[in-house]
Structures are given as C-alpha cells and as structure tokens.
Coordinates of C-alpha atoms and ligand atoms in Angstrom, one line a residue:
M1205 CA 0.1 0.2 0.1
N1206 CA 1.5 3.2 -0.9
Q1207 CA 0.4 5.4 2.4
E1208 CA 0.9 9.1 1.8
P1209 CA 2.1 10.5 5.6
K1210 CA -0.6 11.6 7.6
K1211 CA -0.6 15.7 7.6
T1212 CA -3.1 17.9 9.9
L1213 CA -4.9 20.3 8.5
N1214 CA -5.4 23.5 10.0
I1215 CA -9.6 23.6 8.4
E1216 CA -9.9 27.7 9.1
S1217 CA -6.8 28.1 7.1
N1218 CA -6.5 29.2 3.0
L1219 CA -4.2 27.6 0.4
S1220 CA -0.7 27.4 2.7
R1221 CA 2.5 27.6 0.1
R1222 CA 3.0 23.5 1.1
D1223 CA -0.3 23.4 -0.5
A1224 CA -0.3 25.4 -3.5
I1225 CA 3.1 23.1 -4.3
K1226 CA 1.5 20.0 -3.9
L1227 CA -1.8 21.3 -6.0
I1228 CA 1.4 22.3 -9.1
G1229 CA 2.5 18.6 -7.7
I1230 CA -0.8 17.7 -8.8
S1231 CA -2.0 19.2 -12.2
P1232 CA -0.9 15.8 -14.3
V1233 CA -2.6 13.9 -12.0
A1234 CA -6.2 15.9 -12.6
A1235 CA -5.0 15.7 -16.3
M1236 CA -4.8 11.7 -16.3
V1237 CA -8.8 12.3 -14.7
I1238 CA -9.7 14.6 -17.5
A1239 CA -8.5 12.2 -19.7
N1240 CA -10.2 9.5 -18.1
G1241 CA -11.6 8.4 -21.4
S1242 CA -14.5 10.9 -21.1
M1243 CA -12.4 14.1 -22.9
S1244 CA -14.6 15.3 -25.8
S1245 CA -12.0 17.2 -27.2
E1246 CA -11.3 14.7 -30.4
A1247 CA -12.3 16.3 -33.2
E1248 CA -15.8 15.1 -34.2
A1249 CA -17.0 16.4 -37.2
A1250 CA -20.8 17.5 -36.2
T1251 CA -22.9 16.1 -37.8
D1252 CA -26.9 17.4 -39.0
V1253 CA -29.5 15.2 -38.7
K1254 CA -32.3 17.5 -37.3
G1255 CA -35.2 17.4 -34.3
K1256 CA -36.4 19.8 -31.6
I1257 CA -33.9 18.0 -28.6
V1258 CA -35.7 19.5 -25.4
I1259 CA -33.7 19.3 -21.8
I1260 CA -35.6 18.9 -18.1
G1261 CA -33.2 20.7 -15.8
A1262 CA -30.1 23.5 -15.7
G1263 CA -28.3 21.2 -12.9
A1264 CA -25.3 19.5 -13.4
G1265 CA -26.6 16.8 -16.1
G1266 CA -28.4 19.3 -17.7
I1267 CA -26.1 21.7 -18.4
M1268 CA -23.4 18.8 -19.6
A1269 CA -25.5 17.2 -21.7
M1270 CA -26.5 20.7 -23.7
A1271 CA -22.5 21.1 -23.8
H1272 CA -22.1 18.0 -25.5
L1273 CA -25.1 18.1 -27.8
K1274 CA -24.1 21.6 -28.5
S1275 CA -20.7 20.6 -30.0
K1276 CA -21.7 17.5 -31.7
I1277 CA -24.6 18.5 -33.7
S1278 CA -24.1 21.8 -36.5
N1279 CA -27.0 24.1 -36.2
P1280 CA -29.1 22.0 -33.4
D1281 CA -32.2 22.7 -31.6
I1282 CA -31.9 23.4 -28.3
T1283 CA -34.9 24.2 -25.3
I1284 CA -33.6 23.7 -21.9
I1285 CA -36.1 24.4 -19.4
A1286 CA -35.5 25.1 -15.6
P1287 CA -36.5 27.7 -13.5
N1288 CA -32.6 28.3 -11.8
E1289 CA -30.1 31.4 -13.0
T1290 CA -28.6 30.0 -9.8
H1291 CA -26.0 27.2 -10.5
L1292 CA -24.9 25.7 -7.6
Y1293 CA -22.2 23.7 -6.9
Q1294 CA -23.8 20.2 -4.6
P1295 CA -20.7 18.4 -3.7
G1296 CA -19.6 21.9 -2.0
Q1297 CA -22.3 22.2 0.3
V1298 CA -20.1 19.4 2.7
F1299 CA -17.2 21.6 2.8
I1300 CA -19.7 24.5 3.9
A1301 CA -20.5 22.7 6.7
T1302 CA -17.0 21.6 7.9
G1303 CA -15.7 25.2 7.9
V1304 CA -13.7 24.7 4.7
Y1305 CA -16.0 26.8 1.9
Q1306 CA -18.2 29.5 2.1
T1307 CA -21.6 29.6 0.4
E1308 CA -20.3 32.2 -2.0
D1309 CA -17.8 29.8 -3.2
I1310 CA -20.6 27.3 -4.5
I1311 CA -22.6 29.9 -6.0
M1312 CA -22.6 29.8 -10.2
N1313 CA -24.7 30.9 -12.6
N1314 CA -26.4 29.1 -15.4
N1315 CA -26.3 32.6 -17.6
D1316 CA -22.5 31.2 -17.8
F1317 CA -22.8 28.4 -18.6
I1318 CA -26.4 28.3 -21.4
P1319 CA -24.9 30.6 -24.8
S1320 CA -27.7 32.5 -26.7
D1321 CA -28.8 30.6 -29.1
V1322 CA -29.9 27.6 -26.9
N1323 CA -34.1 28.4 -25.8
W1324 CA -34.2 28.9 -22.5
I1325 CA -37.6 28.5 -20.9
K1326 CA -37.3 30.0 -17.2
D1327 CA -39.8 27.4 -15.5
E1328 CA -40.5 24.5 -14.2
V1329 CA -42.4 21.2 -15.8
K1330 CA -45.3 20.2 -14.7
N1331 CA -46.3 17.4 -16.8
I1332 CA -44.3 15.0 -18.7
D1333 CA -47.0 12.6 -21.2
A1334 CA -44.9 11.4 -23.3
D1335 CA -47.2 9.0 -25.3
S1336 CA -47.7 12.9 -27.2
N1337 CA -43.8 13.8 -26.9
K1338 CA -45.6 17.1 -24.5
I1339 CA -45.0 18.6 -21.8
T1340 CA -46.7 21.2 -19.8
L1341 CA -45.4 23.8 -18.2
R1342 CA -46.1 24.5 -14.5
N1343 CA -47.7 28.4 -16.5
G1344 CA -50.0 25.5 -17.6
E1345 CA -48.1 26.4 -21.9
D1346 CA -47.6 23.2 -23.4
V1347 CA -43.9 22.4 -25.0
S1348 CA -43.1 19.9 -27.3
Y1349 CA -40.7 17.8 -28.4
D1350 CA -39.4 15.2 -30.5
Y1351 CA -36.5 14.2 -28.8
L1352 CA -36.3 14.7 -24.8
V1353 CA -33.1 14.6 -21.9
I1354 CA -34.6 13.7 -18.1
A1355 CA -32.4 16.1 -15.3
T1356 CA -34.3 16.8 -13.2
G1357 CA -32.5 15.8 -10.4
A1358 CA -33.2 14.0 -7.1
A1359 CA -35.0 16.3 -4.7
C1360 CA -35.1 15.5 -1.1
N1361 CA -37.9 14.5 0.8
Y1362 CA -38.0 15.8 4.0
D1363 CA -41.9 15.6 4.6
W1364 CA -41.9 12.2 4.4
I1365 CA -40.0 11.1 7.4
E1366 CA -43.1 11.6 10.1
G1367 CA -43.1 14.8 12.3
L1368 CA -41.1 16.7 10.0
K1369 CA -40.8 19.8 7.6
K1370 CA -38.3 20.7 6.1
E1371 CA -38.5 24.6 7.6
D1372 CA -37.6 22.2 11.5
I1373 CA -34.1 21.7 9.4
G1374 CA -31.0 24.5 11.6
T1375 CA -33.9 24.6 14.2
N1376 CA -34.0 22.7 17.8
G1377 CA -30.7 20.9 17.2
L1378 CA -31.5 19.9 13.3
S1379 CA -29.9 20.3 11.0
S1380 CA -29.1 18.6 7.1
V1381 CA -26.3 19.5 4.5
Y1382 CA -28.7 18.3 2.1
L1383 CA -31.1 21.7 2.3
S1384 CA -30.9 24.1 -0.9
D1385 CA -33.4 25.4 -3.7
F1386 CA -32.6 26.1 -6.7
E1387 CA -35.6 28.2 -7.7
K1388 CA -34.2 29.9 -4.8
G1389 CA -30.3 30.2 -5.6
T1390 CA -30.1 28.6 -1.7
A1391 CA -27.9 26.2 -0.5
D1392 CA -29.0 27.4 4.2
G1393 CA -27.7 22.9 3.8
G1394 CA -23.7 23.9 4.3
S1395 CA -24.4 27.4 6.6
T1396 CA -26.6 25.4 8.6
S1397 CA -24.8 22.6 9.9
W1398 CA -21.6 25.0 10.3
T1399 CA -23.7 26.8 12.4
W1400 CA -25.2 23.7 13.8
L1401 CA -21.6 22.1 14.3
K1402 CA -20.3 25.5 16.3
D1403 CA -23.3 24.4 18.4
I1404 CA -22.2 20.8 19.4
T1405 CA -18.9 22.4 20.0
K1406 CA -19.8 24.7 22.3
E1407 CA -21.4 22.7 24.1
I1408 CA -18.8 20.1 24.5
E1409 CA -17.1 23.8 25.6
S1410 CA -19.3 23.7 28.5
G1411 CA -18.7 20.9 29.9
K1412 CA -21.7 18.6 28.6
K1413 CA -21.6 15.5 26.4
P1414 CA -24.3 16.1 23.6
R1415 CA -25.8 12.8 21.9
V1416 CA -25.2 13.5 17.9
I1417 CA -27.1 10.9 15.5
F1418 CA -26.7 11.3 11.7
T1419 CA -29.3 9.1 9.9
Q1420 CA -28.7 8.2 6.0
P1421 CA -32.1 7.0 4.6
R1422 CA -33.1 3.3 3.2
T1423 CA -33.3 5.4 -0.4
A1424 CA -31.2 5.5 -3.0
I1425 CA -29.6 9.4 -2.4
K1426 CA -27.6 11.7 -4.0
C1427 CA -24.0 11.2 -3.6
G1428 CA -23.6 7.9 -1.0
G1429 CA -21.3 8.8 0.6
A1430 CA -22.3 12.4 1.8
P1431 CA -23.5 11.5 5.3
Q1432 CA -20.3 9.4 6.7
K1433 CA -18.3 12.7 5.3
M1434 CA -20.1 14.9 7.4
L1435 CA -19.7 12.0 10.1
C1436 CA -16.6 11.8 10.3
L1437 CA -15.6 15.3 9.4
C1438 CA -17.7 17.2 12.5
A1439 CA -15.9 14.2 14.4
D1440 CA -13.0 15.2 13.5
Y1441 CA -13.6 18.7 14.3
L1442 CA -14.0 18.5 17.3
K1443 CA -11.4 15.8 17.6
Q1444 CA -9.0 18.4 16.1
K1445 CA -9.9 21.1 19.4
K1446 CA -9.2 18.0 22.1
L1447 CA -13.1 16.8 22.1
H1448 CA -15.2 13.9 22.0
T1449 CA -19.3 13.3 22.3
E1450 CA -21.4 10.2 21.7
M1451 CA -21.8 10.2 17.8
I1452 CA -24.0 7.3 16.3
F1453 CA -24.3 6.6 12.5
T1454 CA -27.8 5.0 11.8
T1455 CA -28.0 3.6 8.9
A1456 CA -31.1 2.2 6.4
G1457 CA -28.3 -0.5 4.9
G1458 CA -26.6 -3.2 5.9
K1459 CA -22.1 -2.0 5.7
L1460 CA -20.6 0.9 5.7
F1461 CA -20.1 0.7 1.6
S1462 CA -20.7 -1.9 -1.1
L1463 CA -16.8 -3.2 -1.3
K1464 CA -15.2 -4.4 1.2
N1465 CA -12.2 -3.0 1.3
I1466 CA -13.1 1.3 1.0
A1467 CA -16.1 -0.6 4.0
D1468 CA -12.9 -1.6 6.3
E1469 CA -11.2 1.9 6.2
L1470 CA -14.1 3.9 6.7
Q1471 CA -14.1 1.4 10.3
K1472 CA -11.4 2.4 10.6
A1473 CA -12.1 6.0 10.7
Q1474 CA -14.5 5.4 12.6
D1475 CA -12.5 3.8 15.1
S1476 CA -10.5 6.5 15.5
Y1477 CA -13.5 9.2 17.5
E1478 CA -13.9 7.8 20.9
G1479 CA -17.5 7.9 21.0
M1480 CA -18.5 6.7 17.1
S1481 CA -21.1 3.8 17.4
T1482 CA -23.4 2.9 13.9
K1483 CA -26.3 1.4 13.8
F1484 CA -27.4 -0.4 10.7
K1485 CA -30.7 -1.3 9.7
H1486 CA -31.8 1.6 11.5
N1487 CA -34.3 3.7 9.0
L1488 CA -35.4 7.1 10.5
I1489 CA -39.4 7.2 10.3
K1490 CA -40.7 9.7 12.9
V1491 CA -39.3 12.9 14.4
D1492 CA -40.4 14.2 17.3
V1493 CA -38.8 17.6 16.8
K1494 CA -39.7 19.4 19.7
N1495 CA -39.0 16.6 22.6
K1496 CA -35.7 15.6 20.4
K1497 CA -36.8 12.0 19.8
A1498 CA -35.9 10.3 16.6
T1499 CA -38.5 6.6 15.5
F1500 CA -36.1 3.9 14.0
H1501 CA -38.0 1.3 11.3
Y1502 CA -34.9 -1.4 12.9
I1503 CA -35.0 -5.1 10.7
Y1504 CA -32.5 -7.7 12.0
E1505 CA -32.8 -11.6 12.3
H1506 CA -33.7 -14.0 15.0
K1507 CA -31.3 -16.9 15.5
D1508 CA -32.9 -19.5 18.0
E1509 CA -32.7 -23.7 17.8
W1510 CA -35.7 -22.9 14.7
G1511 CA -33.9 -21.3 12.4
I1512 CA -33.8 -17.2 11.6
E1513 CA -36.3 -14.9 11.3
S1514 CA -36.8 -11.6 9.9
M1515 CA -37.9 -9.4 13.1
E1516 CA -38.9 -5.6 12.8
E1517 CA -39.7 -3.0 15.3
E1518 CA -39.4 0.6 16.1
V1519 CA -36.0 1.8 18.4
V1520 CA -36.9 5.5 20.2
L1521 CA -33.7 7.5 20.2
D1522 CA -33.1 10.3 22.1
Y1523 CA -31.2 12.9 21.0
D1524 CA -29.5 16.7 21.4
Y1525 CA -28.5 17.4 18.2
L1526 CA -29.7 15.4 14.6
H1527 CA -27.6 15.2 11.1
I1528 CA -30.6 14.0 8.7
V1529 CA -30.1 13.1 4.7
P1530 CA -33.5 12.5 3.8
P1531 CA -35.6 9.9 2.0
M1532 CA -34.6 10.6 -2.2
S1533 CA -37.1 10.5 -5.0
P1534 CA -37.3 12.0 -8.7
V1535 CA -39.1 15.4 -8.6
E1536 CA -42.8 15.7 -9.2
A1537 CA -43.4 15.8 -12.9
V1538 CA -41.4 13.2 -12.8
R1539 CA -42.4 10.8 -10.3
E1540 CA -45.7 11.2 -11.0
S1541 CA -45.0 9.8 -14.9
N1542 CA -45.6 7.1 -16.7
L1543 CA -42.2 6.8 -17.0
V1544 CA -40.6 5.2 -13.9
W1545 CA -39.6 1.9 -12.5
E1546 CA -43.5 -0.1 -11.5
E1547 CA -41.5 -2.5 -9.4
G1548 CA -37.7 -3.9 -9.4
P1549 CA -34.6 -1.9 -7.2
E1550 CA -35.1 0.8 -9.0
K1551 CA -38.4 1.2 -8.3
G1552 CA -40.0 5.5 -8.8
W1553 CA -37.0 6.2 -10.8
L1554 CA -36.2 6.5 -14.1
E1555 CA -36.6 3.8 -16.4
V1556 CA -33.5 3.7 -18.6
D1557 CA -31.4 1.2 -20.0
K1558 CA -29.0 1.1 -17.6
F1559 CA -26.0 0.7 -20.9
T1560 CA -27.3 3.3 -23.2
L1561 CA -29.6 5.3 -20.8
Q1562 CA -32.2 5.3 -23.1
H1563 CA -35.5 5.3 -21.9
R1564 CA -36.8 1.4 -22.0
R1565 CA -40.2 2.1 -23.9
Y1566 CA -40.0 5.0 -25.3
K1567 CA -37.1 5.5 -27.6
N1568 CA -36.9 9.2 -27.8
I1569 CA -36.6 9.6 -23.9
F1570 CA -32.6 9.8 -22.6
G1571 CA -32.2 10.1 -19.1
I1572 CA -28.8 12.2 -16.8
G1573 CA -27.7 12.3 -13.6
D1574 CA -29.3 11.2 -10.7
V1575 CA -33.7 10.7 -11.9
C1576 CA -31.8 7.9 -13.8
G1577 CA -33.2 4.2 -12.5
I1578 CA -30.2 2.2 -13.1
P1579 CA -27.6 0.3 -10.4
M1580 CA -24.4 2.7 -10.2
G1581 CA -24.8 6.5 -7.7
K1582 CA -26.1 9.5 -8.3
T1583 CA -22.9 11.4 -8.8
G1584 CA -21.6 14.1 -10.8
G1585 CA -19.1 12.2 -11.8
S1586 CA -21.8 9.2 -13.1
A1587 CA -23.2 13.0 -14.8
R1588 CA -20.2 13.7 -16.5
H1589 CA -20.0 10.4 -18.0
H1590 CA -23.6 9.6 -18.9
A1591 CA -23.3 13.2 -20.6
P1592 CA -21.0 12.3 -24.5
I1593 CA -22.5 8.2 -23.6
V1594 CA -26.5 10.3 -24.4
A1595 CA -25.4 12.6 -26.9
K1596 CA -23.8 10.3 -28.9
N1597 CA -26.8 7.9 -28.4
I1598 CA -29.8 10.7 -29.4
I1599 CA -28.0 11.9 -32.4
S1600 CA -27.6 7.6 -33.3
V1601 CA -31.3 7.6 -33.0
M1602 CA -32.0 11.1 -34.9
G1603 CA -30.3 9.7 -37.3
N1604 CA -31.9 6.1 -37.2
K1605 CA -29.1 3.9 -36.8
P1606 CA -28.3 1.4 -33.6
L1607 CA -26.8 2.6 -30.5
E1608 CA -23.6 2.3 -30.3
E1609 CA -22.1 3.9 -27.0
K1610 CA -22.7 2.3 -24.1
F1611 CA -22.0 3.3 -20.1
D1612 CA -20.0 1.7 -18.1
G1613 CA -21.4 2.1 -14.7
Y1614 CA -19.0 4.7 -13.5
T1615 CA -19.1 6.8 -10.0
V1616 CA -17.1 8.4 -8.0
C1617 CA -17.9 8.9 -4.0
P1618 CA -14.5 11.3 -2.1
L1619 CA -15.2 9.8 1.2
K1620 CA -13.4 12.0 3.6
P1621 CA -12.1 10.1 6.1
R1622 CA -10.8 13.1 8.1
Y1623 CA -9.2 17.0 7.5
G1624 CA -7.0 16.1 4.5
E1625 CA -7.4 12.9 3.7
I1626 CA -9.9 11.2 1.3
I1627 CA -10.5 7.8 0.1
M1628 CA -11.2 8.2 -4.3
A1629 CA -13.4 5.6 -4.3
E1630 CA -14.4 5.8 -8.2
F1631 CA -15.9 2.7 -9.0
G1632 CA -18.4 1.3 -12.3
Y1633 CA -20.8 -2.0 -12.9
D1634 CA -17.6 -4.3 -12.9
G1635 CA -15.9 -2.9 -9.7
P1636 CA -12.8 -0.5 -9.4
M1637 CA -12.5 2.1 -11.7
P1638 CA -8.6 3.8 -10.4
S1639 CA -8.2 7.3 -12.5
I1640 CA -4.8 7.4 -12.3
P1641 CA -3.7 3.9 -12.8
F1642 CA -0.4 3.3 -10.5
W1643 CA -3.0 4.2 -7.4
K1644 CA -4.9 1.4 -8.4
D1645 CA -6.0 0.5 -4.5
I1646 CA -8.2 3.3 -4.8
S1647 CA -9.2 2.8 -0.5
V1648 CA -6.1 4.8 0.4
P1649 CA -6.7 7.1 2.1
R1650 CA -4.6 10.6 0.0
Y1651 CA -3.9 14.2 0.9
S1652 CA -3.5 15.2 -2.7
W1653 CA -7.2 13.6 -3.5
W1654 CA -8.1 15.7 -0.6
V1655 CA -5.9 18.7 -2.0
F1656 CA -7.8 18.3 -5.9
D1657 CA -10.8 18.0 -4.1
V1658 CA -11.1 21.4 -2.5
Y1659 CA -8.8 23.4 -4.4
M1660 CA -9.2 22.7 -7.9
L1661 CA -12.4 20.1 -8.8
K1662 CA -15.2 23.0 -8.4
H1663 CA -13.1 25.1 -11.0
M1664 CA -13.1 21.7 -13.3
Y1665 CA -16.8 21.5 -13.0
K1666 CA -17.0 25.3 -14.1
H1667 CA -14.6 25.9 -17.0
L1668 CA -14.3 22.7 -18.1
M1669 CA -17.2 20.0 -16.8
M1670 CA -20.5 22.8 -18.1
R1671 CA -18.8 23.8 -21.0
G1672 CA -18.5 19.8 -22.4
L1673 CA -14.3 19.1 -22.8
M1674 CA -14.7 16.8 -20.0
Ligands
FAD2793 C1 -24.2 17.4 0.1 C2 -24.0 16.8 -1.4 C3 -22.6 16.3 -1.8 C4 -22.3 16.1 -3.3 N1 -21.0 15.2 -3.0 C5 -20.6 14.9 -4.3 C6 -19.3 15.0 -4.9 O1 -17.8 14.9 -4.1 N2 -19.2 14.7 -6.1 C7 -19.8 14.4 -7.6 O2 -19.7 13.4 -7.9 N3 -21.6 14.2 -6.7 C8 -21.5 14.9 -5.6 N4 -22.6 15.0 -5.1 C9 -23.6 14.6 -6.1 C10 -24.1 16.0 -7.4 O3 -23.7 17.6 -7.0 C11 -25.0 15.3 -8.0 O4 -25.2 13.9 -9.0 C12 -25.6 16.1 -9.5 O5 -25.6 17.7 -8.9 C13 -26.4 15.1 -10.4 O6 -26.8 16.1 -11.8 P1 -28.3 16.4 -11.4 O7 -28.2 17.3 -13.1 O8 -29.4 14.8 -11.7 O9 -29.2 17.2 -10.8 P2 -29.0 18.2 -10.2 O10 -27.5 19.0 -10.2 O11 -29.6 18.3 -8.9 O12 -29.8 19.2 -11.2 C14 -31.1 19.1 -11.4 C15 -32.2 20.4 -12.3 O13 -33.1 19.9 -12.3 C16 -33.9 21.0 -12.5 N5 -35.3 20.5 -12.3 C17 -35.8 20.0 -11.2 N6 -37.6 19.5 -11.1 C18 -37.5 20.0 -12.2 C19 -39.3 20.9 -13.1 N7 -39.8 19.8 -12.4 N8 -38.9 21.8 -13.9 C20 -37.9 21.9 -14.4 N9 -36.7 22.0 -14.0 C21 -36.2 21.5 -12.8 C22 -33.0 22.0 -11.1 O14 -34.0 22.6 -10.7 C23 -32.4 22.0 -11.1 O15 -31.4 22.6 -12.0 C24 -22.9 15.8 -3.9 C25 -25.1 15.8 -3.9 C26 -24.6 17.0 -2.5 C27 -25.7 17.2 -2.2

C-alpha cells in the first residue's frame, strides 16, 4: 500500500504555500483524471441530424448534456427548461458545513453556461405526456419535443419523515447538509450545518456531552458517501480541538460501503473517534422535533434453535443534535409520470437502460444524472460520464442508427475520513475504476485527493465539465 504521510490540516486556513506546491504537483494527476475516457475534445465532425431536443433541468446533468449536444450537432435545435438561474456546485456543501468553503464558493450562474442560441424556458415542468411528445409547464403552456432528455435530479423529501417539515431544519438541534433550493438559489444546508457543528462544539466546551445522531435513509440518495463525510469530518473537527462526544451513525443499510476494502477503511476511521458507533438497518421514520426523539424502523435477524427469522421493530432514540439525510426520489413531474420503473430495485426512478441511458419504452427519451433508475451511484461524476453517451446515442436515434455508446457504471465518491484525506472511491458495474493507473488501490486515503477536491475540482466543474470539455 502506497500510503501517503498523514498531515493535520488547519481547518480554517487558506491555501498554504505547501498546499500550493502540492497542487502544482498533482496537476498531472488532474490531467489524467480529465483524460480518463471522457475527454470530448477529439476533433469530431458535427453531424447535421435534425429534430427538436428538449432538456428538462439545468443542474450538472442538464448543462453537460446541452454542451455535448451543441458541440456534436451542427445548428442544433435545443430547448432547456429549468427555473433556476443559480447553479449550485452541490459537492461543495460538505465543505461549507465543515468550515472549508463559504456559501459563495458554490454559487454559479446558469447564464454563464447556457448560450443565447439555446432556447431557455425559465419555468418548471409540471407534467410529461410521453405518448404525445408534450410537456406542460407550471404556467400552463405546452412545449412539444422530438427528443427529450430528463435531467431533473433527485428531490429531498423531508416531509416523508413523520413529524418533520423542511422548515424544521436549522431549529431544535436539527441539521441537513442536503438543504437547498435551486429556484431561490439558496444552499442553506452547508451554512446551517456549520452553525450546528459550532453549536455542538460550544456545548461540549461548556462541559456537556450531547448525543449527536447522523442518519442515512433507505432510498437511493445523491452522493451516497455524504452522510459519512459529515459524520467523520464533524468528529475530526472536534478531535482537533481535543473534544469528543457520543456520535451515532444510523443507516438503513447493512454495511458502511458496498466495496469491502473501502468499508474496512471507513470502519478504521470510525474506530479512531472516541464515542462513535454505528447502528445498521435503522431507517429514520419519525422525528419528535420538540422533544428531540428520533424513531427508526429497525430490521434484524433473530436466530434460535428453530432457524433464522426476519424481525422488525421501532426503536426510539433521544438526541441532542440530529443530522438528517432525507429520503429521495425523482421530482414530482417525473414521479407522477408513466416513465418510472414500476417494480424492482430502481422502483420509482426513471426507467432507462443501464448501458445506453435510453428510456426502455420511449425510444426518443433519455435520462442523465441522479434521476436515472440504474444500479450505480447518483453523483456528478456519473453525470459527467453520462453526458457524452447520452449525446451520441440521441444523435444515433436521430439518424436512425443503432445505439453504440454504453455507460460502464462509473461513479465516484470522495469519502473524507478526516480533514486532509480523501478516499477516492471510483468504481463501476465491473468493480474499481481508478483514474490514476498507478493508484490501483482506491481504498487508500490520500492528501493529494483532498487538495484536488478542495482546490481544483470546482474550477474543473465550472470551466471544463459545464462546457462539455471533459
Ligand atoms: C451534499 C452533497 C454532496 C455531494 N458530493 C458529491 C461529490 O463529492 N461528488 C460528486 O460527483 N457528486 C456529489 N454530489 C452529487 C451531485 O451534486 C449530483 O449527483 C449532481 O448534481 C447530479 O446532477 P443532476 O443534473 O442529475 O441533478 P441536479 O444537479 O440536482 O440538477 C437538477 C436540475 O433539475 C431542475 N429541476 C428540478 N425539477 C424540475 C422541473 N420540474 N422542471 C424543470 N427543472 C427542474 C433543478 O432546478 C436543477 O436545475 C453531492 C450532492 C450533495 C447534495
């Protein structure tokens, strides 16, 4: 294992001279990441296929799909429907929550990404009628399409938890790094969680030992690693101040990560924090906001001389502070359409083929990003890999050609066991997919990845990914 030397990071400091040198040092690393099967700069002749393409959503996936389609079709007819001028760089929320970024570091502007020759309808889609190739907007108008790309992301459903409203987050010891509002351009999850962490710190400094619970729901979520990023960085923030308290990670899942070597590394990180424990198979179903009680649906196996029986019960835990990761689903317009899986592990998400990203029943519809009902993770990294595939496959459909591009399941989760270290978990349908060939073991925590994630990635996102250049 080529483990890097450990480095304690001064949380509130800016880029130090040493970091800057390191940053320059890892630039070739970044270049390799860029080159990892997704550079679209190879000179391809633009095709002259015809048809009206409508993209719903202007987050990571929608903008990247638009950029790739624009570069590959001569005189494309593209309409994008999205209410938000503000574009949030969502991965930065965790860094705001832990004092590394300020909120303004993640606020971008869709006017910088959507060119004037793309028809931008600043409204929300209310209904999709796939049988008539028609969309109805919130303002009541209809928009027709020949080809449709759905890029509406994942909705956070705080109110699916009994007793909880979105407005409760930020009150009574509650926080959630996921809190944001695209239309209003607010990303309160980061700043609310940073205030929350400082409140916990003050309480411990005053001699108390509050119980802090972190949750992870049963549904698929965007950035499946974010709940544990919050858990470990909050614990490390306290540890660096020589503080600790009781921290419980409650997850509806049965392990810390799907890949064993990464799960082991995360367990090692947890073991390094005094007072931390995990409760598996615990799904948050109810919050008594006033009395600070969280109720979990707990599924477990009971073994006796008669065999193994699956049992379930409700477990109530008192808390002082609760970090909630809400259950997620597609947004209402997609959820209520006939375009979602009706059964199976991806039930409720967009019914696309896991390789071509084409809708399985409506061949002129494609999905990109978090909305897709496919087995691999909901990450910006996946959306980056979806974009050229979706663009090329739509062009094939437009030209009556067979679909040739296939998604390999690539996803990436920069897990943060502590400040100054990242486990860059890159994997796909067939296992690990490290971007850096000589860093084969993706479970190794690296300082270089931390520097890359904190200082480089958002610039690459803004200047390369959003322009379809990687
Ligand atoms: C806290 C956090 C940490 C994360 N960390 C990472 C990370 O480290 N690495 C990583 O790769 N990914 C990370 N992600 C995930 C990443 O941000 C998402 O996977 C990515 O943004 C998905 O892009 P998307 O286009 O599918 O959805 P989004 O970027 O969420 O965009 C959805 C768009 O659809 C629009 N929309 C929604 N409903 C409608 C409607 N009815 N009509 C019209 N428009 C609509 C919205 O306004 C928005 O513009 C993180 C996410 C969070 C929240």
